[in-house]
Amino acid sequence: MRNDGQKKIKDLQLEVMSNCVNIKKKTFKKGEYILSFGLRQKVIGFIISGKADIVRITIDGEQSVIQKLIPGSIFNDAFSCFSKDSVFVISKTDTEIFLIDYPTIFKNCLMKCPYHNQLIEDLLNLITENSIKTNEKIEILTHNKIRDRILAFIKINIGASNTSTVTLPYSFTEFAEYLCVDRSSLMRELKKMEEEKVITRENKTITLLNV
């Protein structure tokens, strides 16, 4: 699903649209700050390649990953609602993105380019997908126990498919960050779940047993 979103963006021929919509293509090195939500920048970003995190830093200096971004992910300034905390998009690898100035998207297209309406449609679809992913994480984090968070993640990602297997799209360190737990505690719980025959695991592929 994420890769489809990435393909749509590329197919829009953004070079043509740059005449009527403020679109910038940028590359960031690992560890660079892509965006600070505290500045209330009216932009929508798309990850073209690489990985990034939306990170929340409290006034006490504690960091937590709000959302992990992979190719096709979308982000905007919705997270700027954290008034006392700082929220940033930070590149985890060399990352290429599109930044679109969204006030210009909804203006009448003077160039009457054939891609403008398609961009609005794709934006709405991607924003909906992003909202679903955010709600899924909220659902996962309502569970207090690590095991329950793991099971919630697996069941959500299995969804209505006929399989009981999920392959993590990131490392176990990143998975721990996503679940807001310590990595060693996560690995300990996964091992215990294997021993109790709740799951089987091969590298980053996890299969839920007795579904």
PDB file of C-alpha atoms in Angstrom:
ATOM      1  CA  MET A   1       0.000   0.000   0.000  1.00  0.00           C
ATOM      2  CA  ARG A   2       2.802   2.414   0.839  1.00  0.00           C
ATOM      3  CA  ASN A   3       4.672   1.692  -2.335  1.00  0.00           C
ATOM      4  CA  ASP A   4       1.488   2.365  -4.350  1.00  0.00           C
ATOM      5  CA  GLY A   5       1.335   5.822  -2.795  1.00  0.00           C
ATOM      6  CA  GLN A   6       4.965   6.427  -3.775  1.00  0.00           C
ATOM      7  CA  LYS A   7       4.283   5.342  -7.373  1.00  0.00           C
ATOM      8  CA  LYS A   8       1.304   7.681  -7.658  1.00  0.00           C
ATOM      9  CA  ILE A   9       3.401  10.653  -6.621  1.00  0.00           C
ATOM     10  CA  LYS A  10       6.073   9.867  -9.195  1.00  0.00           C
ATOM     11  CA  ASP A  11       3.479   9.357 -11.929  1.00  0.00           C
ATOM     12  CA  LEU A  12       2.078  12.856 -11.398  1.00  0.00           C
ATOM     13  CA  GLN A  13       4.979  14.427 -13.311  1.00  0.00           C
ATOM     14  CA  LEU A  14       5.711  16.925 -10.569  1.00  0.00           C
ATOM     15  CA  GLU A  15       8.034  18.897 -12.822  1.00  0.00           C
ATOM     16  CA  VAL A  16       4.954  20.009 -14.772  1.00  0.00           C
ATOM     17  CA  MET A  17       2.955  20.731 -11.641  1.00  0.00           C
ATOM     18  CA  SER A  18       5.700  22.909 -10.156  1.00  0.00           C
ATOM     19  CA  ASN A  19       4.336  25.713 -12.335  1.00  0.00           C
ATOM     20  CA  CYS A  20       1.123  25.862 -10.307  1.00  0.00           C
ATOM     21  CA  VAL A  21       1.970  24.133  -7.001  1.00  0.00           C
ATOM     22  CA  ASN A  22       4.962  24.878  -4.793  1.00  0.00           C
ATOM     23  CA  ILE A  23       6.729  21.487  -4.792  1.00  0.00           C
ATOM     24  CA  LYS A  24      10.283  20.896  -3.651  1.00  0.00           C
ATOM     25  CA  LYS A  25      12.328  17.715  -3.857  1.00  0.00           C
ATOM     26  CA  LYS A  26      14.958  17.450  -1.114  1.00  0.00           C
ATOM     27  CA  THR A  27      17.532  14.943   0.118  1.00  0.00           C
ATOM     28  CA  PHE A  28      18.570  14.582   3.759  1.00  0.00           C
ATOM     29  CA  LYS A  29      21.481  12.713   5.313  1.00  0.00           C
ATOM     30  CA  LYS A  30      21.068  10.250   8.179  1.00  0.00           C
ATOM     31  CA  GLY A  31      20.396  12.129  11.422  1.00  0.00           C
ATOM     32  CA  GLU A  32      19.345  15.378   9.755  1.00  0.00           C
ATOM     33  CA  TYR A  33      16.216  17.227  10.877  1.00  0.00           C
ATOM     34  CA  ILE A  34      13.722  17.295   8.014  1.00  0.00           C
ATOM     35  CA  LEU A  35      10.999  19.344   9.667  1.00  0.00           C
ATOM     36  CA  SER A  36      10.165  21.003  12.965  1.00  0.00           C
ATOM     37  CA  PHE A  37       6.434  21.091  13.691  1.00  0.00           C
ATOM     38  CA  GLY A  38       6.914  23.932  16.159  1.00  0.00           C
ATOM     39  CA  LEU A  39       7.437  26.277  13.220  1.00  0.00           C
ATOM     40  CA  ARG A  40       3.884  25.553  12.008  1.00  0.00           C
ATOM     41  CA  GLN A  41       5.040  25.039   8.431  1.00  0.00           C
ATOM     42  CA  LYS A  42       2.121  24.504   6.068  1.00  0.00           C
ATOM     43  CA  VAL A  43       3.638  21.653   4.113  1.00  0.00           C
ATOM     44  CA  ILE A  44       2.832  18.053   3.330  1.00  0.00           C
ATOM     45  CA  GLY A  45       5.772  15.720   3.001  1.00  0.00           C
ATOM     46  CA  PHE A  46       6.126  12.393   1.172  1.00  0.00           C
ATOM     47  CA  ILE A  47       8.934   9.919   1.704  1.00  0.00           C
ATOM     48  CA  ILE A  48      10.257   8.924  -1.722  1.00  0.00           C
ATOM     49  CA  SER A  49      13.135   6.761  -0.494  1.00  0.00           C
ATOM     50  CA  GLY A  50      14.817   6.067   2.830  1.00  0.00           C
ATOM     51  CA  LYS A  51      13.357   6.155   6.352  1.00  0.00           C
ATOM     52  CA  ALA A  52      12.496   8.828   8.898  1.00  0.00           C
ATOM     53  CA  ASP A  53      10.890   9.092  12.326  1.00  0.00           C
ATOM     54  CA  ILE A  54       8.428  11.585  13.760  1.00  0.00           C
ATOM     55  CA  VAL A  55      10.004  12.101  17.181  1.00  0.00           C
ATOM     56  CA  ARG A  56       8.527  13.808  20.227  1.00  0.00           C
ATOM     57  CA  ILE A  57      10.963  15.376  22.696  1.00  0.00           C
ATOM     58  CA  THR A  58       9.485  16.435  26.038  1.00  0.00           C
ATOM     59  CA  ILE A  59      10.609  19.439  28.055  1.00  0.00           C
ATOM     60  CA  ASP A  60      12.505  16.924  30.232  1.00  0.00           C
ATOM     61  CA  GLY A  61      14.489  15.704  27.231  1.00  0.00           C
ATOM     62  CA  GLU A  62      12.777  12.319  26.895  1.00  0.00           C
ATOM     63  CA  GLN A  63      12.332  11.084  23.327  1.00  0.00           C
ATOM     64  CA  SER A  64       9.635   8.852  21.885  1.00  0.00           C
ATOM     65  CA  VAL A  65       8.855   7.829  18.325  1.00  0.00           C
ATOM     66  CA  ILE A  66       5.341   8.894  17.354  1.00  0.00           C
ATOM     67  CA  GLN A  67       5.440   7.400  13.884  1.00  0.00           C
ATOM     68  CA  LYS A  68       7.897   5.607  11.612  1.00  0.00           C
ATOM     69  CA  LEU A  69       7.991   6.795   8.013  1.00  0.00           C
ATOM     70  CA  ILE A  70       8.934   4.590   5.063  1.00  0.00           C
ATOM     71  CA  PRO A  71       8.707   5.121   1.277  1.00  0.00           C
ATOM     72  CA  GLY A  72       5.182   6.278   0.428  1.00  0.00           C
ATOM     73  CA  SER A  73       4.477   7.632   3.940  1.00  0.00           C
ATOM     74  CA  ILE A  74       2.950  11.070   4.310  1.00  0.00           C
ATOM     75  CA  PHE A  75       3.449  13.613   7.097  1.00  0.00           C
ATOM     76  CA  ASN A  76       2.195  17.104   7.865  1.00  0.00           C
ATOM     77  CA  ASP A  77       1.953  19.557  10.764  1.00  0.00           C
ATOM     78  CA  ALA A  78      -0.904  17.736  12.521  1.00  0.00           C
ATOM     79  CA  PHE A  79       1.476  16.780  15.332  1.00  0.00           C
ATOM     80  CA  SER A  80       2.113  20.433  16.196  1.00  0.00           C
ATOM     81  CA  CYS A  81      -0.752  20.163  18.693  1.00  0.00           C
ATOM     82  CA  PHE A  82       1.846  19.179  21.322  1.00  0.00           C
ATOM     83  CA  SER A  83       2.208  22.663  22.737  1.00  0.00           C
ATOM     84  CA  LYS A  84       4.912  22.107  25.361  1.00  0.00           C
ATOM     85  CA  ASP A  85       6.866  19.389  23.585  1.00  0.00           C
ATOM     86  CA  SER A  86       9.026  19.583  20.485  1.00  0.00           C
ATOM     87  CA  VAL A  87       8.110  17.374  17.538  1.00  0.00           C
ATOM     88  CA  PHE A  88      10.501  16.758  14.653  1.00  0.00           C
ATOM     89  CA  VAL A  89      10.838  14.616  11.544  1.00  0.00           C
ATOM     90  CA  ILE A  90      14.347  13.121  11.679  1.00  0.00           C
ATOM     91  CA  SER A  91      15.995  11.178   8.860  1.00  0.00           C
ATOM     92  CA  LYS A  92      17.035   7.650   9.905  1.00  0.00           C
ATOM     93  CA  THR A  93      18.875   6.989   6.628  1.00  0.00           C
ATOM     94  CA  ASP A  94      19.728   9.043   3.582  1.00  0.00           C
ATOM     95  CA  THR A  95      16.205  10.127   2.695  1.00  0.00           C
ATOM     96  CA  GLU A  96      14.616  11.742  -0.347  1.00  0.00           C
ATOM     97  CA  ILE A  97      11.307  13.567   0.059  1.00  0.00           C
ATOM     98  CA  PHE A  98       8.819  15.818  -1.688  1.00  0.00           C
ATOM     99  CA  LEU A  99       7.604  18.871   0.252  1.00  0.00           C
ATOM    100  CA  ILE A 100       4.386  20.427  -1.038  1.00  0.00           C
ATOM    101  CA  ASP A 101       3.114  23.806   0.105  1.00  0.00           C
ATOM    102  CA  TYR A 102      -0.486  22.731   0.690  1.00  0.00           C
ATOM    103  CA  PRO A 103      -2.210  26.168   0.583  1.00  0.00           C
ATOM    104  CA  THR A 104      -1.303  26.291  -3.128  1.00  0.00           C
ATOM    105  CA  ILE A 105      -2.856  22.882  -3.799  1.00  0.00           C
ATOM    106  CA  PHE A 106      -6.422  24.070  -3.329  1.00  0.00           C
ATOM    107  CA  LYS A 107      -6.133  27.235  -5.395  1.00  0.00           C
ATOM    108  CA  ASN A 108      -7.534  27.286  -8.910  1.00  0.00           C
ATOM    109  CA  CYS A 109      -4.944  25.947 -11.297  1.00  0.00           C
ATOM    110  CA  LEU A 110      -4.169  28.761 -13.738  1.00  0.00           C
ATOM    111  CA  MET A 111      -2.156  26.355 -15.875  1.00  0.00           C
ATOM    112  CA  LYS A 112      -5.113  23.937 -16.040  1.00  0.00           C
ATOM    113  CA  CYS A 113      -2.642  21.035 -15.862  1.00  0.00           C
ATOM    114  CA  PRO A 114      -4.204  17.552 -16.006  1.00  0.00           C
ATOM    115  CA  TYR A 115      -2.452  16.438 -12.807  1.00  0.00           C
ATOM    116  CA  HIS A 116      -3.804  18.948 -10.296  1.00  0.00           C
ATOM    117  CA  ASN A 117      -7.104  17.224  -9.485  1.00  0.00           C
ATOM    118  CA  GLN A 118      -5.327  13.871  -9.390  1.00  0.00           C
ATOM    119  CA  LEU A 119      -2.886  15.250  -6.817  1.00  0.00           C
ATOM    120  CA  ILE A 120      -5.757  16.379  -4.572  1.00  0.00           C
ATOM    121  CA  GLU A 121      -7.374  12.946  -4.860  1.00  0.00           C
ATOM    122  CA  ASP A 122      -4.107  11.169  -4.057  1.00  0.00           C
ATOM    123  CA  LEU A 123      -3.471  13.505  -1.131  1.00  0.00           C
ATOM    124  CA  LEU A 124      -6.853  12.728   0.391  1.00  0.00           C
ATOM    125  CA  ASN A 125      -6.259   8.987  -0.050  1.00  0.00           C
ATOM    126  CA  LEU A 126      -2.829   9.151   1.556  1.00  0.00           C
ATOM    127  CA  ILE A 127      -4.055  11.329   4.429  1.00  0.00           C
ATOM    128  CA  THR A 128      -6.795   8.745   5.059  1.00  0.00           C
ATOM    129  CA  GLU A 129      -4.216   5.936   5.039  1.00  0.00           C
ATOM    130  CA  ASN A 130      -2.019   7.929   7.418  1.00  0.00           C
ATOM    131  CA  SER A 131      -4.943   8.498   9.770  1.00  0.00           C
ATOM    132  CA  ILE A 132      -5.693   4.762   9.815  1.00  0.00           C
ATOM    133  CA  LYS A 133      -2.053   3.972  10.673  1.00  0.00           C
ATOM    134  CA  THR A 134      -2.080   6.537  13.481  1.00  0.00           C
ATOM    135  CA  ASN A 135      -5.285   5.106  14.924  1.00  0.00           C
ATOM    136  CA  GLU A 136      -3.797   1.606  14.730  1.00  0.00           C
ATOM    137  CA  LYS A 137      -0.823   2.694  16.818  1.00  0.00           C
ATOM    138  CA  ILE A 138      -3.098   4.352  19.360  1.00  0.00           C
ATOM    139  CA  GLU A 139      -4.997   1.057  19.620  1.00  0.00           C
ATOM    140  CA  ILE A 140      -1.752  -0.877  20.144  1.00  0.00           C
ATOM    141  CA  LEU A 141      -0.488   1.487  22.840  1.00  0.00           C
ATOM    142  CA  THR A 142      -3.711   1.242  24.853  1.00  0.00           C
ATOM    143  CA  HIS A 143      -2.366  -2.142  26.016  1.00  0.00           C
ATOM    144  CA  ASN A 144      -0.090  -2.000  29.048  1.00  0.00           C
ATOM    145  CA  LYS A 145       1.700  -5.347  28.666  1.00  0.00           C
ATOM    146  CA  ILE A 146       4.404  -5.877  26.044  1.00  0.00           C
ATOM    147  CA  ARG A 147       2.865  -9.178  24.962  1.00  0.00           C
ATOM    148  CA  ASP A 148      -0.503  -7.564  24.398  1.00  0.00           C
ATOM    149  CA  ARG A 149       1.107  -4.822  22.280  1.00  0.00           C
ATOM    150  CA  ILE A 150       2.926  -7.426  20.188  1.00  0.00           C
ATOM    151  CA  LEU A 151      -0.271  -9.440  19.668  1.00  0.00           C
ATOM    152  CA  ALA A 152      -2.258  -6.311  18.809  1.00  0.00           C
ATOM    153  CA  PHE A 153       0.367  -5.332  16.225  1.00  0.00           C
ATOM    154  CA  ILE A 154       0.329  -8.800  14.651  1.00  0.00           C
ATOM    155  CA  LYS A 155      -3.469  -9.026  14.521  1.00  0.00           C
ATOM    156  CA  ILE A 156      -3.838  -5.549  13.028  1.00  0.00           C
ATOM    157  CA  ASN A 157      -1.272  -6.289  10.323  1.00  0.00           C
ATOM    158  CA  ILE A 158      -2.775  -9.684   9.555  1.00  0.00           C
ATOM    159  CA  GLY A 159      -6.121  -7.975   9.111  1.00  0.00           C
ATOM    160  CA  ALA A 160      -8.650  -9.753   6.944  1.00  0.00           C
ATOM    161  CA  SER A 161      -5.993 -11.736   5.046  1.00  0.00           C
ATOM    162  CA  ASN A 162      -5.928 -15.514   4.981  1.00  0.00           C
ATOM    163  CA  THR A 163      -2.456 -15.657   6.504  1.00  0.00           C
ATOM    164  CA  SER A 164      -1.365 -15.651  10.135  1.00  0.00           C
ATOM    165  CA  THR A 165       2.112 -14.355   9.315  1.00  0.00           C
ATOM    166  CA  VAL A 166       3.507 -10.836   9.377  1.00  0.00           C
ATOM    167  CA  THR A 167       6.970  -9.628   8.335  1.00  0.00           C
ATOM    168  CA  LEU A 168       8.266  -6.604  10.201  1.00  0.00           C
ATOM    169  CA  PRO A 169       9.017  -3.683   7.864  1.00  0.00           C
ATOM    170  CA  TYR A 170      11.868  -2.551  10.139  1.00  0.00           C
ATOM    171  CA  SER A 171      14.491  -3.818  12.606  1.00  0.00           C
ATOM    172  CA  PHE A 172      13.704  -5.098  16.103  1.00  0.00           C
ATOM    173  CA  THR A 173      15.212  -1.926  17.556  1.00  0.00           C
ATOM    174  CA  GLU A 174      12.779   0.097  15.466  1.00  0.00           C
ATOM    175  CA  PHE A 175       9.962  -2.292  16.384  1.00  0.00           C
ATOM    176  CA  ALA A 176      10.699  -1.676  20.059  1.00  0.00           C
ATOM    177  CA  GLU A 177      10.626   2.071  19.441  1.00  0.00           C
ATOM    178  CA  TYR A 178       7.298   1.714  17.627  1.00  0.00           C
ATOM    179  CA  LEU A 179       5.827  -0.214  20.583  1.00  0.00           C
ATOM    180  CA  CYS A 180       7.394   2.257  23.044  1.00  0.00           C
ATOM    181  CA  VAL A 181       9.193  -0.506  24.945  1.00  0.00           C
ATOM    182  CA  ASP A 182      12.786  -1.422  25.727  1.00  0.00           C
ATOM    183  CA  ARG A 183      14.436  -3.594  23.043  1.00  0.00           C
ATOM    184  CA  SER A 184      15.779  -6.180  25.508  1.00  0.00           C
ATOM    185  CA  SER A 185      12.323  -6.496  27.087  1.00  0.00           C
ATOM    186  CA  LEU A 186      10.797  -6.945  23.635  1.00  0.00           C
ATOM    187  CA  MET A 187      13.247  -9.695  22.655  1.00  0.00           C
ATOM    188  CA  ARG A 188      12.722 -11.424  26.001  1.00  0.00           C
ATOM    189  CA  GLU A 189       8.964 -11.434  25.509  1.00  0.00           C
ATOM    190  CA  LEU A 190       9.222 -12.702  21.933  1.00  0.00           C
ATOM    191  CA  LYS A 191      11.417 -15.581  23.110  1.00  0.00           C
ATOM    192  CA  LYS A 192       8.931 -16.417  25.870  1.00  0.00           C
ATOM    193  CA  MET A 193       6.057 -16.366  23.363  1.00  0.00           C
ATOM    194  CA  GLU A 194       8.004 -18.791  21.171  1.00  0.00           C
ATOM    195  CA  GLU A 195       8.651 -21.118  24.101  1.00  0.00           C
ATOM    196  CA  GLU A 196       4.961 -21.054  25.022  1.00  0.00           C
ATOM    197  CA  LYS A 197       4.079 -21.766  21.362  1.00  0.00           C
ATOM    198  CA  VAL A 198       2.112 -18.554  20.964  1.00  0.00           C
ATOM    199  CA  ILE A 199       4.203 -17.609  17.940  1.00  0.00           C
ATOM    200  CA  THR A 200       6.985 -18.884  15.723  1.00  0.00           C
ATOM    201  CA  ARG A 201       9.676 -16.523  14.486  1.00  0.00           C
ATOM    202  CA  GLU A 202      12.206 -16.651  11.682  1.00  0.00           C
ATOM    203  CA  ASN A 203      14.272 -13.504  11.476  1.00  0.00           C
ATOM    204  CA  LYS A 204      11.704 -10.697  11.126  1.00  0.00           C
ATOM    205  CA  THR A 205       8.827 -12.975  10.090  1.00  0.00           C
ATOM    206  CA  ILE A 206       6.410 -13.773  12.916  1.00  0.00           C
ATOM    207  CA  THR A 207       3.608 -16.332  12.683  1.00  0.00           C
ATOM    208  CA  LEU A 208       0.756 -16.341  15.167  1.00  0.00           C
ATOM    209  CA  LEU A 209      -0.213 -19.897  16.171  1.00  0.00           C
ATOM    210  CA  ASN A 210      -3.685 -21.191  17.022  1.00  0.00           C
ATOM    211  CA  VAL A 211      -5.435 -18.295  15.271  1.00  0.00           C
TER     212      VAL A 211
END
